[in-house]
Coordinates of C-alpha atoms and ligand atoms in Angstrom, one line a residue:
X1 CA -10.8 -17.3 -32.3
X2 CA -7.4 -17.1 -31.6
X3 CA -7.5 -13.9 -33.7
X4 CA -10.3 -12.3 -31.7
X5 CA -8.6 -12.6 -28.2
X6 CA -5.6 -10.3 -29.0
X7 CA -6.0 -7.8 -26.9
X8 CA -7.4 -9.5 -23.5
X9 CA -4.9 -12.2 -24.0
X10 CA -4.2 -15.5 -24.8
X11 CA -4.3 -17.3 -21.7
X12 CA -6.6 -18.2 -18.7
X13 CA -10.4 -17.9 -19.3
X14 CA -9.8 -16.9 -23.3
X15 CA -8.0 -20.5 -23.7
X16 CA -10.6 -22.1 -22.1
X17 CA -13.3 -20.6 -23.9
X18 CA -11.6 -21.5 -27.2
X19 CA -11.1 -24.7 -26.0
X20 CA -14.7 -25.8 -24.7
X21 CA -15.4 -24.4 -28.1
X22 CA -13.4 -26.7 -30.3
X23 CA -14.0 -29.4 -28.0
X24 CA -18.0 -29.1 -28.8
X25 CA -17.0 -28.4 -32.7
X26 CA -14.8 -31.8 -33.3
X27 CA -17.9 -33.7 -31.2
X28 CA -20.3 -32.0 -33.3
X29 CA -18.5 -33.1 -36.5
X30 CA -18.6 -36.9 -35.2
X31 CA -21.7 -36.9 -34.2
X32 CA -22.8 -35.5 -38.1
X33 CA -20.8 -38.1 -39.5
X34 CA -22.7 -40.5 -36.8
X35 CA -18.8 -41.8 -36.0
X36 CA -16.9 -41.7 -33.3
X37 CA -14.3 -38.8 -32.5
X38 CA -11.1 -41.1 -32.3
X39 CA -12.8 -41.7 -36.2
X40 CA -12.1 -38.0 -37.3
X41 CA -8.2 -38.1 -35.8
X42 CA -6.9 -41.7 -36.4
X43 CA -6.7 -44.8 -34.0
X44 CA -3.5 -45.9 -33.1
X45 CA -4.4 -47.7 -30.0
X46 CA -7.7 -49.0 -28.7
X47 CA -7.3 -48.4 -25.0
X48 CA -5.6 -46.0 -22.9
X49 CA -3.5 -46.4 -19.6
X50 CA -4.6 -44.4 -16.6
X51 CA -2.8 -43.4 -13.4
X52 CA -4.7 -42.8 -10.6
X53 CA -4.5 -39.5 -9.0
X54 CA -5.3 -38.2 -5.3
X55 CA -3.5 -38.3 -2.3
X56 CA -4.4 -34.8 -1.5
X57 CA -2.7 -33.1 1.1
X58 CA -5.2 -32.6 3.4
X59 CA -5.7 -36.6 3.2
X60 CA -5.5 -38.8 6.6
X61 CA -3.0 -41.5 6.0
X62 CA -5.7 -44.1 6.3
X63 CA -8.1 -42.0 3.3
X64 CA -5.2 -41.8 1.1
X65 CA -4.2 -45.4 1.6
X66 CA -7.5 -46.6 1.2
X67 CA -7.9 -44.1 -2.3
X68 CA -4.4 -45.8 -3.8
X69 CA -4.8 -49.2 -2.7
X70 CA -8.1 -48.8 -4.2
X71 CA -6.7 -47.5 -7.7
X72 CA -3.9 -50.3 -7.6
X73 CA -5.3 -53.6 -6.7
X74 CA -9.3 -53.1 -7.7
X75 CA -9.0 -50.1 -10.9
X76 CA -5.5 -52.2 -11.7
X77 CA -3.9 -48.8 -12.1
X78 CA 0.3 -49.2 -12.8
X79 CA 1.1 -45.5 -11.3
X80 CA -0.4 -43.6 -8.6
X81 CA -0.1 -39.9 -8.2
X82 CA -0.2 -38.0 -4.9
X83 CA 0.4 -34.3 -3.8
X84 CA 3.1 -32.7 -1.9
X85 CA 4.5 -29.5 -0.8
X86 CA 2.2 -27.8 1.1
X87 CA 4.3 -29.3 3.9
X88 CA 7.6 -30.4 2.7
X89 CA 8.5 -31.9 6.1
X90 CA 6.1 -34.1 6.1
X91 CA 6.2 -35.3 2.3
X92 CA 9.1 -37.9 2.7
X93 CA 6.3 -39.8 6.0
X94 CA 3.0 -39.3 3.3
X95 CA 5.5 -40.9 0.2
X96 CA 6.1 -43.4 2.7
X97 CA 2.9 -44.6 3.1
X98 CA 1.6 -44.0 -0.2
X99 CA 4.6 -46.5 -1.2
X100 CA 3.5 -49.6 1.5
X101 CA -0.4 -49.2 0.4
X102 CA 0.2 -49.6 -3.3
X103 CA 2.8 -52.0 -2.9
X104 CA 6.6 -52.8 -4.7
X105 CA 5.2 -52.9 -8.3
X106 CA 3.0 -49.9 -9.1
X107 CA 4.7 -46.3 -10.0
X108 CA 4.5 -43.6 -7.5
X109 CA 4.1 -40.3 -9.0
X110 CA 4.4 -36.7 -6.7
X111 CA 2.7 -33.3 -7.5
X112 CA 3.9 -29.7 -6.3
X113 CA 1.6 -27.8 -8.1
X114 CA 5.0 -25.3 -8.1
X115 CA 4.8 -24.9 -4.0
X116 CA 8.9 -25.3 -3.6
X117 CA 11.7 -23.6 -4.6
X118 CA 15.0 -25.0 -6.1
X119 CA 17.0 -26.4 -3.3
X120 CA 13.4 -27.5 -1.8
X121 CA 12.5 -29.6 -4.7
X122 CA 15.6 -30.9 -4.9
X123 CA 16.3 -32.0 -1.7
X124 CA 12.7 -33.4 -1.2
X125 CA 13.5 -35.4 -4.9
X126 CA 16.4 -36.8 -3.3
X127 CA 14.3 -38.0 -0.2
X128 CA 11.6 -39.3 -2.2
X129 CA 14.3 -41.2 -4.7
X130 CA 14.4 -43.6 -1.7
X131 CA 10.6 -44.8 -2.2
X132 CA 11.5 -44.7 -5.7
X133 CA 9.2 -42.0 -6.8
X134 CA 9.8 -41.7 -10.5
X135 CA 7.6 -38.5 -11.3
X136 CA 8.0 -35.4 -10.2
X137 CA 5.3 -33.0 -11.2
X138 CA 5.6 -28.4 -11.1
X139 CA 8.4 -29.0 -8.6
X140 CA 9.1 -25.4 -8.4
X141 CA 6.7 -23.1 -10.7
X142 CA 6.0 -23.9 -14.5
X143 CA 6.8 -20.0 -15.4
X144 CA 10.3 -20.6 -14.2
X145 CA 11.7 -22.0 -17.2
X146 CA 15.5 -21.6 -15.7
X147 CA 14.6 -23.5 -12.7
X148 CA 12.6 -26.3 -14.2
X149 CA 15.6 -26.7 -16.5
X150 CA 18.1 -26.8 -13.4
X151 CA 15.9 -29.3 -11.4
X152 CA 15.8 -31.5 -14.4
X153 CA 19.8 -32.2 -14.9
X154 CA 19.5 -32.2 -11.0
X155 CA 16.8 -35.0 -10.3
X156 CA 17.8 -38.6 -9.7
X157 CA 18.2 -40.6 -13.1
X158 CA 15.4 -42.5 -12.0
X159 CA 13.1 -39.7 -11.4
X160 CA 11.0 -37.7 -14.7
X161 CA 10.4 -34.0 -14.5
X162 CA 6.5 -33.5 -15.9
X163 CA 4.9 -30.1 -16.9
X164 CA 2.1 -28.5 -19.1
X165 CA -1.0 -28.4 -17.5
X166 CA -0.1 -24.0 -17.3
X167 CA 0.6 -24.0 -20.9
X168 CA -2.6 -22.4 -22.6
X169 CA -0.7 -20.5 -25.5
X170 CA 0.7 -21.9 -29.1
X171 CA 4.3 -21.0 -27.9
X172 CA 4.0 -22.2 -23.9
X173 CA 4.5 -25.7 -25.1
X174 CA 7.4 -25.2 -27.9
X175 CA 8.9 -22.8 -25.1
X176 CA 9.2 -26.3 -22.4
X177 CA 10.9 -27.8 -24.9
X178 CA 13.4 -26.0 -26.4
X179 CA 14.5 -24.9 -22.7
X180 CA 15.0 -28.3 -22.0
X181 CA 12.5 -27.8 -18.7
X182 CA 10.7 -31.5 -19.3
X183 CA 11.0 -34.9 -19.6
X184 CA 7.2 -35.7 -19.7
X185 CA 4.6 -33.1 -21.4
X186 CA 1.3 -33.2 -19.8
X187 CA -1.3 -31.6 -22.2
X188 CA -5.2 -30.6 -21.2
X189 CA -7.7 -30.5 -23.8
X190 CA -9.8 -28.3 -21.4
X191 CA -6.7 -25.4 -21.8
X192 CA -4.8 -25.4 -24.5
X193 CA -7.2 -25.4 -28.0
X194 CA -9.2 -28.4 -27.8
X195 CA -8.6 -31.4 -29.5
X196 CA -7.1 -29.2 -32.6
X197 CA -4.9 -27.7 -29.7
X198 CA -3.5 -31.6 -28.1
X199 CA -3.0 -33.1 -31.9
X200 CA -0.5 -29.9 -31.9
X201 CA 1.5 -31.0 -28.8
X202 CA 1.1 -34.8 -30.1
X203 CA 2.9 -33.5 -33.2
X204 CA 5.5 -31.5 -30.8
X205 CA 6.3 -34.6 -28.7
X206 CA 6.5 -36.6 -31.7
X207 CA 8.9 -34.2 -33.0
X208 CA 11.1 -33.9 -29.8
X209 CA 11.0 -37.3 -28.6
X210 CA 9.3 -37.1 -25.5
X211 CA 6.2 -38.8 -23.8
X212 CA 2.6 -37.4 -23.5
X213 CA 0.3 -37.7 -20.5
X214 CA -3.2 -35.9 -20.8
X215 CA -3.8 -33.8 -17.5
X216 CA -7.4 -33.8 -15.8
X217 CA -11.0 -34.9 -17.4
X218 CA -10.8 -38.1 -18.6
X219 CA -13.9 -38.2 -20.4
X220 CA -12.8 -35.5 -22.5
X221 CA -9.3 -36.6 -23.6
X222 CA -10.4 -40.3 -24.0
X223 CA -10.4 -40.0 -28.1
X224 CA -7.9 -37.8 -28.8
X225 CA -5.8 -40.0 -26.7
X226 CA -6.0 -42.6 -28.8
X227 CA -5.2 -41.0 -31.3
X228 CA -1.8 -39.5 -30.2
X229 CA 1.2 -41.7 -30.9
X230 CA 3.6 -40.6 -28.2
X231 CA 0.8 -40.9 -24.9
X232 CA 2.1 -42.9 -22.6
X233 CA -1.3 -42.6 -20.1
X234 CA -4.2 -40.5 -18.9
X235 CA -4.9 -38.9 -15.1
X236 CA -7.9 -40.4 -13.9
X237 CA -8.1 -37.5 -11.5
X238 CA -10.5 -38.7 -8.5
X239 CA -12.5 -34.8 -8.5
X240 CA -13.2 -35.3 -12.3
X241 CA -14.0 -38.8 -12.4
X242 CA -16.9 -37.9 -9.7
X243 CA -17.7 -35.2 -11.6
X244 CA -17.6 -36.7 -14.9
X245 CA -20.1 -39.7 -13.6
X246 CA -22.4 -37.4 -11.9
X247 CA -23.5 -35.8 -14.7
X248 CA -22.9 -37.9 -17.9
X249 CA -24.4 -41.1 -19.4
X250 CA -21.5 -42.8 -21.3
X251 CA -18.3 -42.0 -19.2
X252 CA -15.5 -44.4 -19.1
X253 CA -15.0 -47.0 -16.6
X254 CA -11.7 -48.2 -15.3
X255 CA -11.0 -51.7 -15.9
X256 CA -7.7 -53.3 -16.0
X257 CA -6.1 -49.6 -15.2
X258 CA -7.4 -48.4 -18.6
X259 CA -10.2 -47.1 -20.5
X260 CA -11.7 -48.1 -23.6
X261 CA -13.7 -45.7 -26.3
X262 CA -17.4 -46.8 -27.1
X263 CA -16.7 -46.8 -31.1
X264 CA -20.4 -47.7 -31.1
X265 CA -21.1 -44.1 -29.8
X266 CA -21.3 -41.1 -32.5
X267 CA -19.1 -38.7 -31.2
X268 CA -17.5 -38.5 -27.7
X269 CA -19.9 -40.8 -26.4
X270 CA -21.5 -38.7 -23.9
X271 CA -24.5 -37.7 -22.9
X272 CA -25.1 -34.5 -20.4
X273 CA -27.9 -36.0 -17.9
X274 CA -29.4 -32.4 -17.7
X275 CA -31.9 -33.4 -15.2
X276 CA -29.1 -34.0 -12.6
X277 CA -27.4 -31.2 -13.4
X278 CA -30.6 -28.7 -12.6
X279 CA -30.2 -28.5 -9.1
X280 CA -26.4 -26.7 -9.7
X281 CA -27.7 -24.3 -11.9
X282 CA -27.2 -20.3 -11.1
Ligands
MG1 MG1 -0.6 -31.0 -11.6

């Protein structure tokens, strides 16, 4: 497949073709076998930590208080995961709050989605140090290798520097790492190769030393997380979670901040409720 794309390139909609594809093959395999998925790839832990993650921008105080308290005191999430920079003024006042509704205990994570530029991100990291943010996610954009690099020897001790979710191609990921751009790799089954593609990044992280977090659809990541030694926890992302239990029979559930693979389940687990799904068809 990989192969086949050459010449319209390796990224964007080709990766995510060739993912979904790989995806559907490793679930088909499972489901042959009548096993589960995590049964293919190798258990090494049963459950998997989530961090809930929210706190969009365009959030009232009140909604996003209400969303994190929710993810901390009734999901019993440990981190939380908001976004900023769409108005770096105001960041240090939304941090604020996001700190006082999920209390002293839980981890507070931030998100830029690359909106600043160096002496932005770093100044708003310093700022944010003081509600003792200790994630700081695409402060300036993940193509700028130099400046990820920079931030990262910049950033408080006390604060992690997380990329991946732009890395679609075999070299993106090897590319973070031997620029020295990351402390946490974030890997999405849904971009980069499928389950074959995040058992290579497993392997990377394993041989670099650093921590995993799988970026986006829970659902789909839930085996091949446990199966990667290195993954410290999984984004239950509030639009996919919807999303996800909209439309499938068998999704995970959040309990005690984690989720838990049905290894009675051939497969994934899942089941596409096509009925629901009918009235979004084009
Ligand atoms: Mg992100």
């Amino acid at each position: 497949m990989q192969r086949s794309v050459r010449n319209i390139g390796h990224s964007g909609a080709a990766a995510t073709a060739i993912s979904a594809i790989d995806c559907a093959l490793w679930n088909v395999k499972a489901r042959l076998l009548d096993i589960p998925l995590v049964g293919l790839l190798g258990l090494v832990r049963d459950r998997v930590p989530l961090y809930g993650s929210g706190g969009f921008t365009t959030y009232t105080d009140d909604t996003m208080r209400s969303q994190l308290s929710h993810w901390v005191y009734e999901d019993g999430c440990r981190w939380v995961k908001i976004k900023v920079g769409s108005d770096p003024a105001r960041d240090p006042h939304r941090v604020h709050v996001a700190r006082e509704a999920i209390g002293e205990d839980a981890g507070l994570f931030v998100d830029a989605n690359g909106a600043l530029d160096f002496k932005q991100a770093l100044n708003l990291a310093q700022l944010l140090a003081e509600d003792r943010v200790t994630w700081f996610e695409e402060p300036v954009s993940s193509d700028d290798l130099i400046g990820l690099a920079s931030l990262r020897n910049a950033l408080p001790a006390c604060m992690k520097l997380a990329v991946g979710e732009y890395s679609y191609t075999p070299d993106d990921f090897p590319m973070l790492l031997t620029s020295k751009a990351v402390d946490i790799l974030q890997a999405d089954v849904t971009r980069f190769g499928g389950i074959t593609g995040f058992l290579r990044v497993a392997a990377l992280c394993d041989a670099f030393h650093r921590p995993l977090s799988a970026h986006y659809a829970p659902a789909m990541h839930l085996h091949v997380a446990c199966a990667a030694p290195r993954l410290r926890h999984q984004e239950w992302f509030h639009d996919h979670v919807r999303i996800e239990q909209m439309l499938f029979n068998g999704v995970p559930q959040a309990v005690d901040g984690c989720i838990v693979p049905d290894l009675s389940r051939p497969g994934r687990g899942l089941d596409f409720r096509y009925a629901d799904a009918q009235r979004y068809a084009i």
